[in-house]
Short mmCIF file of C-alpha atoms in Angstrom, two decimals:
data_model
loop_
_atom_site.label_atom_id
_atom_site.label_comp_id
_atom_site.label_asym_id
_atom_site.label_seq_id
_atom_site.Cartn_x
_atom_site.Cartn_y
_atom_site.Cartn_z
CA MET A 2 -50.93 24.69 -225.54
CA ALA A 3 -53.80 22.25 -225.55
CA SER A 4 -54.60 19.14 -227.48
CA GLU A 5 -58.11 17.86 -227.87
CA ALA A 6 -58.93 14.30 -226.83
CA GLY A 7 -62.61 13.79 -227.55
CA THR A 8 -64.56 16.24 -225.46
CA ASN A 9 -61.78 16.52 -222.84
CA GLU A 10 -58.83 18.84 -223.14
CA HIS A 11 -55.37 18.15 -221.76
CA TRP A 12 -53.31 21.19 -220.87
CA ASP A 13 -49.55 21.19 -220.58
CA TRP A 14 -49.74 24.15 -218.18
CA GLU A 15 -52.61 24.94 -215.85
CA ILE A 16 -52.47 28.15 -213.82
CA SER A 17 -54.73 28.31 -210.79
CA ASN A 18 -54.85 29.95 -207.37
CA ARG A 19 -54.26 26.66 -205.60
CA SER A 20 -51.13 26.52 -203.48
CA SER A 21 -49.41 23.84 -201.51
CA TRP A 22 -46.62 23.52 -198.99
CA CYS A 23 -45.06 20.64 -200.92
CA ASN A 24 -45.72 21.41 -204.59
CA TRP A 25 -42.41 23.03 -205.52
CA SER A 26 -42.80 22.43 -209.28
CA LEU A 27 -39.13 21.72 -209.92
CA HIS A 28 -39.92 20.68 -213.50
CA GLU A 29 -41.53 24.07 -214.05
CA LEU A 30 -38.48 25.87 -212.64
CA TRP A 31 -36.27 23.87 -214.99
CA ALA A 32 -38.49 24.79 -217.93
CA TYR A 33 -37.99 28.48 -217.08
CA ARG A 34 -34.21 28.22 -216.57
CA HIS A 35 -33.51 30.40 -219.62
CA LEU A 36 -35.65 33.17 -218.13
CA LEU A 37 -33.69 32.82 -214.89
CA PHE A 38 -30.36 33.32 -216.68
CA ARG A 39 -31.78 36.29 -218.61
CA PHE A 40 -32.88 37.91 -215.34
CA ILE A 41 -29.43 37.40 -213.83
CA LYS A 42 -27.76 38.98 -216.85
CA ARG A 43 -30.26 41.83 -216.93
CA ASP A 44 -29.93 42.59 -213.21
CA PHE A 45 -26.15 42.61 -213.40
CA LEU A 46 -26.10 44.97 -216.41
CA VAL A 47 -28.86 47.28 -215.14
CA ASN A 48 -27.05 47.85 -211.86
CA TYR A 49 -24.14 49.50 -213.66
CA GLN A 50 -25.85 51.28 -216.52
CA GLN A 51 -25.39 55.05 -216.60
CA THR A 52 -22.50 54.81 -214.16
CA ILE A 53 -19.08 56.29 -214.91
CA LEU A 54 -17.04 53.39 -213.54
CA GLY A 55 -19.48 50.64 -214.49
CA PRO A 56 -18.69 47.13 -213.18
CA LEU A 57 -15.61 48.49 -211.38
CA TRP A 58 -18.03 49.29 -208.55
CA VAL A 59 -18.17 45.55 -207.84
CA ILE A 60 -14.58 45.85 -206.62
CA LEU A 61 -14.63 49.47 -205.44
CA GLN A 62 -17.48 49.01 -202.96
CA PRO A 63 -15.70 46.42 -200.77
CA ALA A 64 -12.37 48.19 -201.31
CA LEU A 65 -13.71 51.52 -199.98
CA THR A 66 -15.45 49.72 -197.12
CA LEU A 67 -12.15 48.04 -196.31
CA VAL A 68 -10.37 51.39 -196.04
CA VAL A 69 -12.97 52.63 -193.55
CA TYR A 70 -12.96 49.42 -191.50
CA VAL A 71 -9.16 49.27 -191.26
CA TRP A 72 -8.98 52.90 -190.19
CA VAL A 73 -11.92 52.87 -187.74
CA PHE A 74 -11.90 49.35 -186.28
CA GLY A 75 -8.22 48.55 -186.82
CA HIS A 76 -6.31 51.75 -186.08
CA TRP A 77 -8.80 53.81 -184.08
CA MET A 78 -10.59 51.15 -182.00
CA GLY A 79 -7.63 48.76 -182.02
CA ILE A 80 -9.58 45.53 -182.55
CA PRO A 81 -6.94 42.77 -182.46
CA THR A 82 -6.67 40.59 -185.56
CA GLY A 83 -4.07 38.14 -184.23
CA SER A 84 -1.21 37.32 -186.55
CA ALA A 85 -3.26 38.20 -189.63
CA PRO A 86 -2.83 41.62 -191.23
CA PRO A 87 -5.88 43.81 -190.48
CA VAL A 88 -6.46 44.32 -194.20
CA LEU A 89 -6.86 40.58 -194.83
CA PHE A 90 -8.83 40.02 -191.63
CA PHE A 91 -11.40 42.72 -192.36
CA LEU A 92 -11.58 41.95 -196.08
CA CYS A 93 -12.61 38.32 -195.39
CA GLY A 94 -15.45 39.54 -193.17
CA ILE A 95 -16.51 42.31 -195.55
CA LEU A 96 -16.83 40.01 -198.57
CA LEU A 97 -18.75 37.25 -196.80
CA TRP A 98 -21.01 39.74 -195.02
CA GLY A 99 -21.54 41.60 -198.29
CA LEU A 100 -22.86 38.40 -199.86
CA CYS A 101 -25.26 37.85 -196.96
CA ASN A 102 -26.41 41.48 -196.70
CA ASP A 103 -26.90 42.08 -200.44
CA LEU A 104 -28.65 38.78 -201.04
CA PHE A 105 -31.03 39.28 -198.11
CA THR A 106 -31.95 42.91 -198.88
CA GLY A 107 -32.25 42.07 -202.57
CA THR A 108 -34.82 39.33 -202.01
CA ALA A 109 -36.70 40.70 -198.99
CA PHE A 110 -38.75 43.17 -201.09
CA ILE A 111 -39.28 41.32 -204.37
CA PHE A 112 -43.08 41.50 -204.24
CA THR A 113 -42.88 45.26 -203.76
CA TYR A 114 -40.23 45.87 -206.42
CA TYR A 115 -41.50 43.35 -208.99
CA SER A 116 -45.27 43.67 -208.49
CA TYR A 117 -45.60 45.17 -212.01
CA LEU A 118 -44.05 42.01 -213.43
CA TYR A 119 -45.85 39.50 -211.23
CA SER A 120 -49.26 41.00 -212.00
CA LYS A 121 -48.84 40.92 -215.80
CA VAL A 122 -46.95 37.77 -216.75
CA TYR A 123 -47.06 34.28 -215.34
CA PHE A 124 -43.83 32.48 -214.49
CA PRO A 125 -42.77 30.57 -211.39
CA ARG A 126 -42.64 33.12 -208.56
CA LEU A 127 -39.38 31.65 -207.32
CA ILE A 128 -37.58 32.73 -210.50
CA VAL A 129 -37.16 36.33 -209.33
CA PRO A 130 -35.54 35.64 -205.91
CA LEU A 131 -33.34 33.01 -207.52
CA SER A 132 -32.21 35.51 -210.16
CA VAL A 133 -31.44 38.11 -207.48
CA ALA A 134 -29.47 35.48 -205.58
CA GLY A 135 -27.62 34.50 -208.75
CA THR A 136 -26.68 38.12 -209.46
CA HIS A 137 -25.20 38.62 -206.01
CA VAL A 138 -23.35 35.31 -206.13
CA VAL A 139 -21.72 36.44 -209.40
CA ARG A 140 -20.74 39.73 -207.74
CA PHE A 141 -19.28 37.81 -204.79
CA LEU A 142 -17.22 35.54 -207.05
CA ILE A 143 -15.79 38.61 -208.80
CA GLN A 144 -14.97 40.18 -205.44
CA LEU A 145 -13.04 37.06 -204.47
CA VAL A 146 -10.56 38.10 -207.16
CA LEU A 147 -9.87 41.21 -205.05
CA LEU A 148 -9.17 38.96 -202.07
CA LEU A 149 -6.72 36.89 -204.13
CA ILE A 150 -4.95 40.05 -205.33
CA VAL A 151 -4.55 41.33 -201.76
CA PHE A 152 -3.32 37.89 -200.68
CA GLY A 153 -0.79 37.96 -203.50
CA TYR A 154 0.42 41.40 -202.45
CA TYR A 155 1.01 40.32 -198.85
CA TRP A 156 2.65 37.08 -199.95
CA LEU A 157 5.03 38.66 -202.48
CA TRP A 158 5.90 42.00 -200.89
CA ARG A 159 5.09 41.67 -197.17
CA ASP A 160 6.43 38.11 -196.67
CA TYR A 161 3.10 37.01 -195.20
CA PRO A 162 3.05 33.20 -195.18
CA VAL A 163 0.02 32.02 -197.11
CA THR A 164 -0.77 28.57 -195.76
CA PHE A 165 -3.76 26.42 -196.51
CA ASN A 166 -5.21 23.70 -194.32
CA ALA A 167 -7.82 20.98 -194.61
CA TRP A 168 -10.58 23.48 -193.83
CA THR A 169 -9.83 25.25 -197.10
CA LEU A 170 -11.90 22.52 -198.74
CA PHE A 171 -14.83 23.67 -196.59
CA LEU A 172 -14.77 27.17 -198.08
CA PRO A 173 -17.36 26.49 -200.84
CA VAL A 174 -19.68 24.94 -198.24
CA ALA A 175 -19.30 27.96 -195.94
CA MET A 176 -20.08 30.34 -198.81
CA LEU A 177 -23.04 28.23 -199.95
CA LEU A 178 -24.52 28.03 -196.45
CA THR A 179 -24.11 31.79 -196.01
CA ALA A 180 -25.96 32.39 -199.29
CA LEU A 181 -28.73 29.93 -198.35
CA PHE A 182 -29.12 31.63 -194.96
CA ALA A 183 -29.60 35.01 -196.61
CA LEU A 184 -31.89 33.64 -199.32
CA SER A 185 -34.03 31.82 -196.76
CA PHE A 186 -34.62 34.93 -194.67
CA GLY A 187 -35.10 36.92 -197.87
CA LEU A 188 -37.92 34.59 -198.96
CA ILE A 189 -39.56 34.77 -195.54
CA PHE A 190 -39.36 38.55 -195.34
CA SER A 191 -40.54 38.96 -198.95
CA ILE A 192 -43.88 37.53 -197.75
CA LEU A 193 -43.92 39.66 -194.60
CA THR A 194 -42.95 42.95 -196.28
CA ALA A 195 -45.63 42.44 -198.94
CA ARG A 196 -48.29 42.17 -196.24
CA TYR A 197 -46.90 44.64 -193.70
CA ARG A 198 -45.13 47.65 -195.22
CA ASP A 199 -43.96 48.84 -191.80
CA LEU A 200 -41.42 46.06 -191.88
CA THR A 201 -39.54 47.82 -194.67
CA ASN A 202 -37.85 50.17 -192.21
CA ILE A 203 -37.33 47.46 -189.61
CA VAL A 204 -35.62 45.13 -192.09
CA HIS A 205 -32.94 47.67 -192.98
CA LEU A 206 -32.33 48.46 -189.32
CA GLY A 207 -32.37 44.80 -188.35
CA ILE A 208 -29.77 43.72 -190.89
CA ARG A 209 -27.42 46.49 -189.71
CA LEU A 210 -27.81 45.40 -186.08
CA PHE A 211 -27.45 41.73 -187.02
CA MET A 212 -23.97 42.47 -188.35
CA PHE A 213 -22.81 43.20 -184.80
CA VAL A 214 -23.79 39.72 -183.57
CA THR A 215 -21.89 38.21 -186.49
CA PRO A 216 -18.07 38.11 -186.32
CA VAL A 217 -17.55 40.43 -189.28
CA ILE A 218 -15.31 43.03 -187.64
CA TYR A 219 -14.10 41.03 -184.64
CA PRO A 220 -13.01 37.46 -183.89
CA VAL A 221 -15.25 35.31 -181.68
CA SER A 222 -12.29 34.87 -179.31
CA LEU A 223 -12.61 38.57 -178.47
CA VAL A 224 -16.18 38.12 -177.15
CA PRO A 225 -16.32 37.75 -173.33
CA PRO A 226 -17.00 34.09 -172.37
CA GLY A 227 -20.16 35.06 -170.48
CA ILE A 228 -21.97 36.28 -173.60
CA ARG A 229 -20.16 34.20 -176.22
CA TRP A 230 -23.12 31.80 -176.36
CA PHE A 231 -25.20 34.65 -177.78
CA VAL A 232 -22.83 35.07 -180.74
CA ASN A 233 -22.45 31.31 -181.19
CA ALA A 234 -26.25 30.95 -181.38
CA ASN A 235 -26.00 32.83 -184.67
CA PRO A 236 -25.63 30.13 -187.38
CA LEU A 237 -23.39 32.49 -189.36
CA SER A 238 -20.75 32.79 -186.63
CA PRO A 239 -19.02 29.40 -187.21
CA LEU A 240 -19.15 30.02 -190.98
CA PHE A 241 -17.32 33.34 -190.67
CA GLU A 242 -14.79 31.81 -188.31
CA VAL A 243 -14.08 28.81 -190.54
CA PHE A 244 -13.85 31.15 -193.54
CA ARG A 245 -11.03 33.06 -191.82
CA TYR A 246 -9.42 29.92 -190.44
CA ALA A 247 -9.27 28.37 -193.91
CA LEU A 248 -7.57 31.48 -195.36
CA LEU A 249 -5.70 33.05 -192.44
CA GLY A 250 -5.21 30.12 -190.10
CA GLN A 251 -7.09 31.66 -187.19
CA GLY A 252 -10.67 31.28 -186.06
CA THR A 253 -12.67 29.84 -183.16
CA PHE A 254 -15.16 27.10 -183.98
CA THR A 255 -15.90 23.44 -183.35
CA PRO A 256 -17.25 20.70 -185.66
CA GLY A 257 -20.37 20.66 -183.49
CA GLN A 258 -20.99 24.35 -184.20
CA LEU A 259 -20.56 23.75 -187.93
CA LEU A 260 -23.04 20.88 -187.74
CA TYR A 261 -25.48 23.16 -185.90
CA SER A 262 -25.11 25.79 -188.64
CA THR A 263 -25.54 23.26 -191.42
CA LEU A 264 -28.66 21.66 -189.95
CA SER A 265 -30.34 24.89 -188.89
CA ILE A 266 -29.73 26.62 -192.24
CA THR A 267 -30.90 23.55 -194.19
CA LEU A 268 -34.13 23.37 -192.19
CA LEU A 269 -34.61 27.12 -192.54
CA PHE A 270 -34.09 26.90 -196.31
CA PHE A 271 -36.70 24.17 -196.85
CA PHE A 272 -39.17 25.92 -194.56
CA SER A 273 -38.75 29.21 -196.42
CA LEU A 274 -39.23 27.48 -199.78
CA ALA A 275 -42.39 25.75 -198.60
CA TRP A 276 -43.85 28.93 -197.08
CA PHE A 277 -42.96 30.96 -200.16
CA ASN A 278 -44.72 28.45 -202.44
CA LYS A 279 -47.74 28.44 -200.14
CA GLN A 280 -48.11 32.23 -199.91
CA ALA A 281 -46.71 33.63 -203.15
CA VAL A 282 -49.77 32.86 -205.28
CA ARG A 283 -52.04 34.96 -203.07
CA LEU A 284 -49.80 37.99 -202.58
CA ILE A 285 -50.40 39.68 -205.93
CA ASP A 286 -53.86 40.72 -204.73
CA VAL A 287 -52.27 42.32 -201.67
CA VAL A 288 -49.34 44.33 -203.06
#
């Protein structure tokens, strides 16, 4: 909308090809918050349309993965899980890794998947990756119900002592940092995959390999001391360990490692936001 003031015109919104590292337009994001919530709702519903089991797949996917992990890594390979039941040990890793994996792969190709939308309608480019992130966070919160049900089963019928400690309060922070880590790399790779399509294959391979340097299926204490630094260099490692320690009472981490994860992920998040804002305006002519 425009209002005339003499010969000059004042516009509420001005769309141009100018970009900046620092102009994040938070007021514009807030103005489009209703679109963000609509995208989250749409993405969640579209994922389960024309499926027989519908939203039950939110629970079935980690449940079926759990069966395979317990059989292969627990019974066949004999990976020790300490005093924790293998089902609970692997389920904690599966859910947290699922959040990271789904959020990263969902945002790493947004300019390829949503080019039809970006090229026709203007809205803040950050709305789409935020909606994808919101959809996967909702899925993760639903999947936590599965974890509580399994905990309840072991507590009531297997006499497994469910104990909580002070680190339980850190659980929301660990989940938030994991989501920010995945979103940050998703934003960075959304720029790269839009420019270099070869990266599409490398991204899928890379995220599968990255799982093995993250303590998803094994505890950090199982890693030989000589190469443990390599796993600890991964900012996700202390978050997975504190996630299990808060729920199962076992995990290897130090406050210094958590501080390293927090600082590195925070810096990565702000860098990815700045680079995304700088590059996103110009990418529509490329994809």
